[in-house]
mmCIF file of C-alpha atoms in Angstrom:
data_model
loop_
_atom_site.group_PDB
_atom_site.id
_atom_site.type_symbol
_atom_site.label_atom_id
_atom_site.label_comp_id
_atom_site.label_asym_id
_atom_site.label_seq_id
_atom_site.Cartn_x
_atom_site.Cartn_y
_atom_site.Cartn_z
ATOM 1 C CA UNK A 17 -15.256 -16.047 39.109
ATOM 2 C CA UNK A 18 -17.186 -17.465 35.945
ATOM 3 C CA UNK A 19 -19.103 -14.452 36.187
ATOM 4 C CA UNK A 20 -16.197 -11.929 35.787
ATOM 5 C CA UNK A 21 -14.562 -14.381 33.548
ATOM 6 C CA UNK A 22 -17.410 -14.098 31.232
ATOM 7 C CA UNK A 23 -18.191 -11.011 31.428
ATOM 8 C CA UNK A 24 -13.729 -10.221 30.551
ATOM 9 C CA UNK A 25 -14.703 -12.258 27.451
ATOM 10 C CA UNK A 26 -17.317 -10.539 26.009
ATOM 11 C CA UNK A 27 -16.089 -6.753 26.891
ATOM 12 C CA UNK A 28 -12.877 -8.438 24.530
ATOM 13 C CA UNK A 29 -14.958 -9.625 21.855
ATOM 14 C CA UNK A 30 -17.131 -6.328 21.651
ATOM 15 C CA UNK A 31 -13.114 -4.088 21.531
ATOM 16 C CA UNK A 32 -11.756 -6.801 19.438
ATOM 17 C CA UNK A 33 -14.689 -6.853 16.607
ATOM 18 C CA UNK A 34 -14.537 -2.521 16.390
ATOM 19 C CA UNK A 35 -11.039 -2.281 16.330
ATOM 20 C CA UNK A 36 -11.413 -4.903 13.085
ATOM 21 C CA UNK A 37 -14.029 -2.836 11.397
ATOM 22 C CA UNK A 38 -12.063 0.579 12.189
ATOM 23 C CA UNK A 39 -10.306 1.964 8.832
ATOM 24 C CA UNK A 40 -7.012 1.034 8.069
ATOM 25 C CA UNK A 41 -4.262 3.748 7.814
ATOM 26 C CA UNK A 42 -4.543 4.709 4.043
ATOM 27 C CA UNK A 43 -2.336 6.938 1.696
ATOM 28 C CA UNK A 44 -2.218 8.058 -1.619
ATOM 29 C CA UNK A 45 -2.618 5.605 -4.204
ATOM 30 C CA UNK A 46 -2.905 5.090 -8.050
ATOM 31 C CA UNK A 47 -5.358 2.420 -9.112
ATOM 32 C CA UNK A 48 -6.809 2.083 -12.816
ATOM 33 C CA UNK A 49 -10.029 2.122 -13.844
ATOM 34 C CA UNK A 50 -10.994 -0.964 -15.511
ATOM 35 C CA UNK A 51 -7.356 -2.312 -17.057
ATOM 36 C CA UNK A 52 -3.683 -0.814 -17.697
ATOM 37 C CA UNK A 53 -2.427 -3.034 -20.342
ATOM 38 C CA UNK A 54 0.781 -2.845 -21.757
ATOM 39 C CA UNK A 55 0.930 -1.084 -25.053
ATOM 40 C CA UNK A 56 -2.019 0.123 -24.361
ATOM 41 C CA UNK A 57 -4.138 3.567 -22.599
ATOM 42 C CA UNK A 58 -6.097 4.029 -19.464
ATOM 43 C CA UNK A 59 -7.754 6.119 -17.016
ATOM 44 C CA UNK A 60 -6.051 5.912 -13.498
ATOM 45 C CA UNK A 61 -7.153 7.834 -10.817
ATOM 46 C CA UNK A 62 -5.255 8.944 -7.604
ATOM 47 C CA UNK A 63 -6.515 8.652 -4.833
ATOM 48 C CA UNK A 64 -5.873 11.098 -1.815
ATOM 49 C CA UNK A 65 -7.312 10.553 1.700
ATOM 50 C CA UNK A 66 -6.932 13.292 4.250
ATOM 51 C CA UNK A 67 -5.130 11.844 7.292
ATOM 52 C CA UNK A 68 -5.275 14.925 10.181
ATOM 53 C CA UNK A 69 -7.875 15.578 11.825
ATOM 54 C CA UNK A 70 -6.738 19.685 12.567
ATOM 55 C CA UNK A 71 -5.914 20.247 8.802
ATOM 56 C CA UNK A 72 -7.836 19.957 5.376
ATOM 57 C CA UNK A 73 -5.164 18.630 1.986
ATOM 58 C CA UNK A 74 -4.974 21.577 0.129
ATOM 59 C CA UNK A 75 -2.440 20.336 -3.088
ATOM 60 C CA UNK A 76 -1.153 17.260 -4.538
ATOM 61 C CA UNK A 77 1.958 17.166 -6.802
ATOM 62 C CA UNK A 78 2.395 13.626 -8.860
ATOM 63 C CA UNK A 79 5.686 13.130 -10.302
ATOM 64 C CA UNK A 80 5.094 11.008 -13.869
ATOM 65 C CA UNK A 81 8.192 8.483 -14.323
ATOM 66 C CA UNK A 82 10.684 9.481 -16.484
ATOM 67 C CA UNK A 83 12.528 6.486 -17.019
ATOM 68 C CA UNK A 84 9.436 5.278 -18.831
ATOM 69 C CA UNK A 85 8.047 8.751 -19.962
ATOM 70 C CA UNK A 86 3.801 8.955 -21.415
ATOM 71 C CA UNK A 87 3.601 10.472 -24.533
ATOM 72 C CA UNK A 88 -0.092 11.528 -23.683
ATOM 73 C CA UNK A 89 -1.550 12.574 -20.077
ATOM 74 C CA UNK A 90 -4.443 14.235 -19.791
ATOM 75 C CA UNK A 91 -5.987 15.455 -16.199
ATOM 76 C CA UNK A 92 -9.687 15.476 -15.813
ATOM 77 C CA UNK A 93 -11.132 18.516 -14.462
ATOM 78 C CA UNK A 94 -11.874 18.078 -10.866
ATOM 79 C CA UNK A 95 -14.537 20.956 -9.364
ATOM 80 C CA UNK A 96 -12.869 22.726 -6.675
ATOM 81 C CA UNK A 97 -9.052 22.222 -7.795
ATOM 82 C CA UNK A 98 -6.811 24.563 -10.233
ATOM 83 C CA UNK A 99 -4.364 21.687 -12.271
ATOM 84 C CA UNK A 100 -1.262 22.365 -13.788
ATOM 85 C CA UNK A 101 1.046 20.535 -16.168
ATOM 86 C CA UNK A 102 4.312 20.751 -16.540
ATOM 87 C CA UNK A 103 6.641 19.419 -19.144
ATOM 88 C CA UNK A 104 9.751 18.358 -19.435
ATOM 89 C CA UNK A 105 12.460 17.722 -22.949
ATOM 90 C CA UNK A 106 13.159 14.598 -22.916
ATOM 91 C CA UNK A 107 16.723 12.808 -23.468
ATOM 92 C CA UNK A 108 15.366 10.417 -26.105
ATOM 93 C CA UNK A 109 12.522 11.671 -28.143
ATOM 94 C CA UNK A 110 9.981 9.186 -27.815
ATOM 95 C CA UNK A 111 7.523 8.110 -31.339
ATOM 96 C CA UNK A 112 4.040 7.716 -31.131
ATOM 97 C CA UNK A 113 1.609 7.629 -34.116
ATOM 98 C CA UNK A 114 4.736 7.292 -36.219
ATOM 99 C CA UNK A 115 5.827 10.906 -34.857
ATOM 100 C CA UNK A 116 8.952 12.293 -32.767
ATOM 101 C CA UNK A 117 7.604 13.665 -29.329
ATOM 102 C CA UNK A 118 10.470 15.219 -27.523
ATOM 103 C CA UNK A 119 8.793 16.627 -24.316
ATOM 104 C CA UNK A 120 6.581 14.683 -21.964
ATOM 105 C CA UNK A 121 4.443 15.480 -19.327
ATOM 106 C CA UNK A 122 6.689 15.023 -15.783
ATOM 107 C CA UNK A 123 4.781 16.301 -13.087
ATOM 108 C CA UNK A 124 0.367 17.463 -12.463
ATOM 109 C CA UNK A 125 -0.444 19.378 -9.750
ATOM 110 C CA UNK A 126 -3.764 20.051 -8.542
ATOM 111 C CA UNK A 127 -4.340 22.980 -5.771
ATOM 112 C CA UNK A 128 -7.629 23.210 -4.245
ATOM 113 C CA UNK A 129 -9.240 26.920 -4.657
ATOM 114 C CA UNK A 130 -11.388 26.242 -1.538
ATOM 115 C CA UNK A 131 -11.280 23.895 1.669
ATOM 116 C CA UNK A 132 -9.506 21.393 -0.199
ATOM 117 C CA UNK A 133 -10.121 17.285 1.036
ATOM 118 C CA UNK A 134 -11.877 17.976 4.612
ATOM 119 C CA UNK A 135 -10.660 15.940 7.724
ATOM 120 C CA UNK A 136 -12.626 12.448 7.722
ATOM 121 C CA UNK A 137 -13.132 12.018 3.522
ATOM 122 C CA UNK A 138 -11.070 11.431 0.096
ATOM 123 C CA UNK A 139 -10.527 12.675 -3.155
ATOM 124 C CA UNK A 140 -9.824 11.031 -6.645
ATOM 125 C CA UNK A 141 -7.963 12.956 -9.312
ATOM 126 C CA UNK A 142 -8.614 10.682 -12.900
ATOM 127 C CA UNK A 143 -6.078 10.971 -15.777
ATOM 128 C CA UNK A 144 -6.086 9.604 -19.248
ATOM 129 C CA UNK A 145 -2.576 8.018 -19.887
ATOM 130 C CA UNK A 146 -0.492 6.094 -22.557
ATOM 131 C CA UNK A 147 0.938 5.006 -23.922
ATOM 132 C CA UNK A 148 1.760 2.423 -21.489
ATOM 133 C CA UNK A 149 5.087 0.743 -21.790
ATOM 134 C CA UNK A 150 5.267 -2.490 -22.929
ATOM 135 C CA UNK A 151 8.984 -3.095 -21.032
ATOM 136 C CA UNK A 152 8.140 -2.950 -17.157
ATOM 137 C CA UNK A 153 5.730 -4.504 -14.972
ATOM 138 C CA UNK A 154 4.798 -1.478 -13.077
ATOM 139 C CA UNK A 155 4.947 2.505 -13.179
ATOM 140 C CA UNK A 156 6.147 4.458 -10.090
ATOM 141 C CA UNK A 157 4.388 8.119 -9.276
ATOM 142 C CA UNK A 158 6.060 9.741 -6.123
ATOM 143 C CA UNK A 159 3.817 12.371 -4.848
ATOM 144 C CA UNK A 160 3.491 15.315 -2.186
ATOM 145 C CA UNK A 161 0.535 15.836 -0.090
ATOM 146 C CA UNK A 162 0.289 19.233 1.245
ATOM 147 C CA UNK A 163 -1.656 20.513 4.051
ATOM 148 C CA UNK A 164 -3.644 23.475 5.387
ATOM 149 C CA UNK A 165 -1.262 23.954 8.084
ATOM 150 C CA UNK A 166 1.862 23.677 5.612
ATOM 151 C CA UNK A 167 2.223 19.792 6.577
ATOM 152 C CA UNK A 168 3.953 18.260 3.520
ATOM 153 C CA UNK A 169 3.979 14.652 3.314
ATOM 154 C CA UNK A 170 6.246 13.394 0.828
ATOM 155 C CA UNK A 171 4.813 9.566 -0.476
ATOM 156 C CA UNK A 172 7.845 8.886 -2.291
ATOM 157 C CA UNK A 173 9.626 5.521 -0.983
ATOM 158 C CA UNK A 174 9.424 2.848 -3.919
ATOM 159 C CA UNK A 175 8.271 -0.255 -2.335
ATOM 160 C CA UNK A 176 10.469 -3.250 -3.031
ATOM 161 C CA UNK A 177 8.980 -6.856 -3.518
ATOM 162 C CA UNK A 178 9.471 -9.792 -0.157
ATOM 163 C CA UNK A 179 9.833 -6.265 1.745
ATOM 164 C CA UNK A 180 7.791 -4.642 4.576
ATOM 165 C CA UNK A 181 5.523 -1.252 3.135
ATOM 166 C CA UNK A 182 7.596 1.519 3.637
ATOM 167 C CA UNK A 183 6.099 4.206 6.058
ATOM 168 C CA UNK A 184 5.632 6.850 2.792
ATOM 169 C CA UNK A 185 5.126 4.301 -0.136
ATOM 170 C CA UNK A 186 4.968 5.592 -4.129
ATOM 171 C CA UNK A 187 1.933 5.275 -5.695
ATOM 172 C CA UNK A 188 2.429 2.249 -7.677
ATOM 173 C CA UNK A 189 0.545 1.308 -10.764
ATOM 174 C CA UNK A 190 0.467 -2.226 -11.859
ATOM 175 C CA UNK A 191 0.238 -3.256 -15.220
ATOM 176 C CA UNK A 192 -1.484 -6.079 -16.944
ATOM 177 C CA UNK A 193 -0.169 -8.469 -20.173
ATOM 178 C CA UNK A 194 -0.859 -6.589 -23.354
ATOM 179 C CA UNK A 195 -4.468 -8.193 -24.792
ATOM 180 C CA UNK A 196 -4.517 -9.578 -28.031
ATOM 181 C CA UNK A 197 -5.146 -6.862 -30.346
ATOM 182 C CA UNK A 198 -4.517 -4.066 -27.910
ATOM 183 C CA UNK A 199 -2.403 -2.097 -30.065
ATOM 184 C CA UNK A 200 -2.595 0.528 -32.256
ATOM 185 C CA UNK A 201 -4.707 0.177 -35.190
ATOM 186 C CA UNK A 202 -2.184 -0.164 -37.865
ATOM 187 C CA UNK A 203 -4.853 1.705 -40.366
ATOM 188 C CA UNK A 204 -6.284 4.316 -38.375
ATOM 189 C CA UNK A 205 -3.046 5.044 -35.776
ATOM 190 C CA UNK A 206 -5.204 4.664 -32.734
ATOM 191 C CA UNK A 207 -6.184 2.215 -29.710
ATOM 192 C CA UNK A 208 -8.505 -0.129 -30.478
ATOM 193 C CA UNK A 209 -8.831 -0.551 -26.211
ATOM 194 C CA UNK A 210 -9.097 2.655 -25.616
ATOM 195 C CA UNK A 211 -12.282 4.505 -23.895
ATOM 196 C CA UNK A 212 -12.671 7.844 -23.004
ATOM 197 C CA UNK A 213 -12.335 9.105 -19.683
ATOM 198 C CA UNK A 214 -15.961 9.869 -19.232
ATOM 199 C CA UNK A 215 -16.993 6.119 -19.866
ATOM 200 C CA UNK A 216 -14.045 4.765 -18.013
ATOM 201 C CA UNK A 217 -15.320 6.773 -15.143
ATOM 202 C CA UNK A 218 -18.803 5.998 -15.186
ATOM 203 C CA UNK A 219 -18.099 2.170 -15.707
ATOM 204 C CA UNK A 220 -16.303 2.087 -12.312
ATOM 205 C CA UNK A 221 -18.419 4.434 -10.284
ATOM 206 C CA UNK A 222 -21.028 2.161 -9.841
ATOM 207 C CA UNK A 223 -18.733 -0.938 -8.704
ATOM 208 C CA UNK A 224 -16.541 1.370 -6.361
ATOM 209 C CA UNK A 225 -20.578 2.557 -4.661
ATOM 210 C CA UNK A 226 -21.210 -1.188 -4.584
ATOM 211 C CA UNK A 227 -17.776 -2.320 -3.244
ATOM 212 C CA UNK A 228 -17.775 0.769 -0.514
ATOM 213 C CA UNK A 229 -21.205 0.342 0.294
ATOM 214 C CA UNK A 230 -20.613 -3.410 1.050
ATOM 215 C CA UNK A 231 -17.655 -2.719 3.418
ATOM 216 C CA UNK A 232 -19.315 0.025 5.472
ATOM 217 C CA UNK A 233 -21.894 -2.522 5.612
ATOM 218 C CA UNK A 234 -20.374 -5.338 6.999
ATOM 219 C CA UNK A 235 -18.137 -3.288 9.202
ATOM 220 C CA UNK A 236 -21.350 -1.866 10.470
ATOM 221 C CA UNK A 237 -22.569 -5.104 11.589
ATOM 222 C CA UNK A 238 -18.822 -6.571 13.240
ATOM 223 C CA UNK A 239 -19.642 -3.347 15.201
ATOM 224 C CA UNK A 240 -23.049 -3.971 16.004
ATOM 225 C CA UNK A 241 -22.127 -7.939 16.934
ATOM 226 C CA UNK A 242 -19.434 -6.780 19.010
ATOM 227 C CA UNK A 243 -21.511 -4.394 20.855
ATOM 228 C CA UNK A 244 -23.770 -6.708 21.438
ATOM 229 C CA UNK A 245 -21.726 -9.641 22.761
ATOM 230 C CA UNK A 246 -20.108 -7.228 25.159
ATOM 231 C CA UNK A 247 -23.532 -6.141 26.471
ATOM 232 C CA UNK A 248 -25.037 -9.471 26.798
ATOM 233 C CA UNK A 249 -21.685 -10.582 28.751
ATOM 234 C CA UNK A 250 -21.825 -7.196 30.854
ATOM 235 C CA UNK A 251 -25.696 -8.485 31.446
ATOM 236 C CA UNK A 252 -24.951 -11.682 32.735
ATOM 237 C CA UNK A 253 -22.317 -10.875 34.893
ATOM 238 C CA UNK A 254 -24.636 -8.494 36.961
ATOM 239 C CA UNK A 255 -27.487 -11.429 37.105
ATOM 240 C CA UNK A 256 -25.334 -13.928 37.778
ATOM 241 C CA UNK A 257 -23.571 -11.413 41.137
ATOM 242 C CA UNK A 258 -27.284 -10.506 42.427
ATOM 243 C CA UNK A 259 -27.838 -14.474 41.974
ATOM 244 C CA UNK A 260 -25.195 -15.159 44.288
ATOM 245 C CA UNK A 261 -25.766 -12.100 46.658
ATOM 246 C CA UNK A 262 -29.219 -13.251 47.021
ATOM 247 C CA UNK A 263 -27.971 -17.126 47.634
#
């Protein structure tokens, strides 16, 4: 009986240690790169993974808010995808640089000219934004995945706050206090904070290696220990039945 019990126990701990180092469901996000500070511009890039195994992601449509419309978006080419931008008049003209803009940039689409985001791997799709508004907390892009196999996933329930995730949440971008200083330069008309895309982009690709290297890794070894445990249980079990067998 100890024997079985033990050897229960570690077959549990080995399942119970993979299943925690397995990925987590994902979907498409919007995450900055670096800060997105109120007033202010930045880089964002959305993130796409491809969730079916029998089908590559082919296109991705972002709606931009338009109850807080950007003045300037700006898509950086991405090898492999066509992007279009479309534009919209807007109901209130919007000033920036001490000029009237009255059409902003509503939707980006991006439509892969090849395989698209393969079964198994992601995609990121940065664009320069701003700028930012200075009179909400956070900026909601609903967004529709489209697959190989004309599968269209539509991420566009707005998560609400002391609520569960919805099962297709908005990409949601957060935004930070307004630094001191972070606002146009009254002489020259532009962002002191700002940094190109290229700079933004290469700041962060180093720390998102790092950060995804470290996860693999430790889920790498959970796995390993698990395996492990369950093995040496599995082991002891046997030596411990030809012990008694023999007795």
């Amino acid at each position: 009986m100890k024997a079985s019990r033990i050897v229960a126990a570690g077959a549990a701990a080995g399942v119970t240690v993979l299943a925690l180092s397995t990925p987590a469901f994902a979907h498409v996000t919007v995450q900055p790169e670096g800060t997105a500070a109120k007033g202010g511009y930045a880089v964002v890039d959305f993130k796409v993974p491809n969730e079916r195994d029998d089908a590559s992601t082919t296109k991705l449509e972002v709606n931009f808010p338009t109850d807080h419309p950007l003045a300037s978006v700006m898509p950086e080419p991405v090898p492999g995808w066509d992007i279009k931008v479309t534009k919209s008049t807007l109901d209130k003209p919007l000033e920036m640089h001490g000029e009237k803009i009255s059409e902003a940039v509503t939707k980006v689409t991006w439509t892969a000219d090849g395989e698209g985001i393969k079964a198994g791997f992601f995609q990121k799709f940065p664009v320069s934004i701003g700028t930012l508004p200075e009179d909400t907390d956070q900026l909601v892009f609903k967004a529709l995945q489209t697959y190989s196999n004309k599968e269209v996933v539509r991420w566009i329930e707005v998560p609400q706050k002391g609520q569960e995730e919805p099962d297709n949440p908005a990409p949601v971008l957060e935004l930070s206090a307004a630094s001191e200083g972070g606002h146009h330069d009254a002489a020259t008309g532009e962002d002191t904070d700002a940094k190109p895309a290229e700079k933004a982009s290469s700041d962060t690709t180093a720390s998102d290696s790092a950060s995804s290297d470290g996860t693999d890794t430790t889920a790498r070894v959970l796995g390993i220990v698990g395996i492990v445990v369950g093995a040496a249980g599995v082991a002891y079990g046997v030596l411990a039945g030809r012990r008694r067998t023999s007795a």
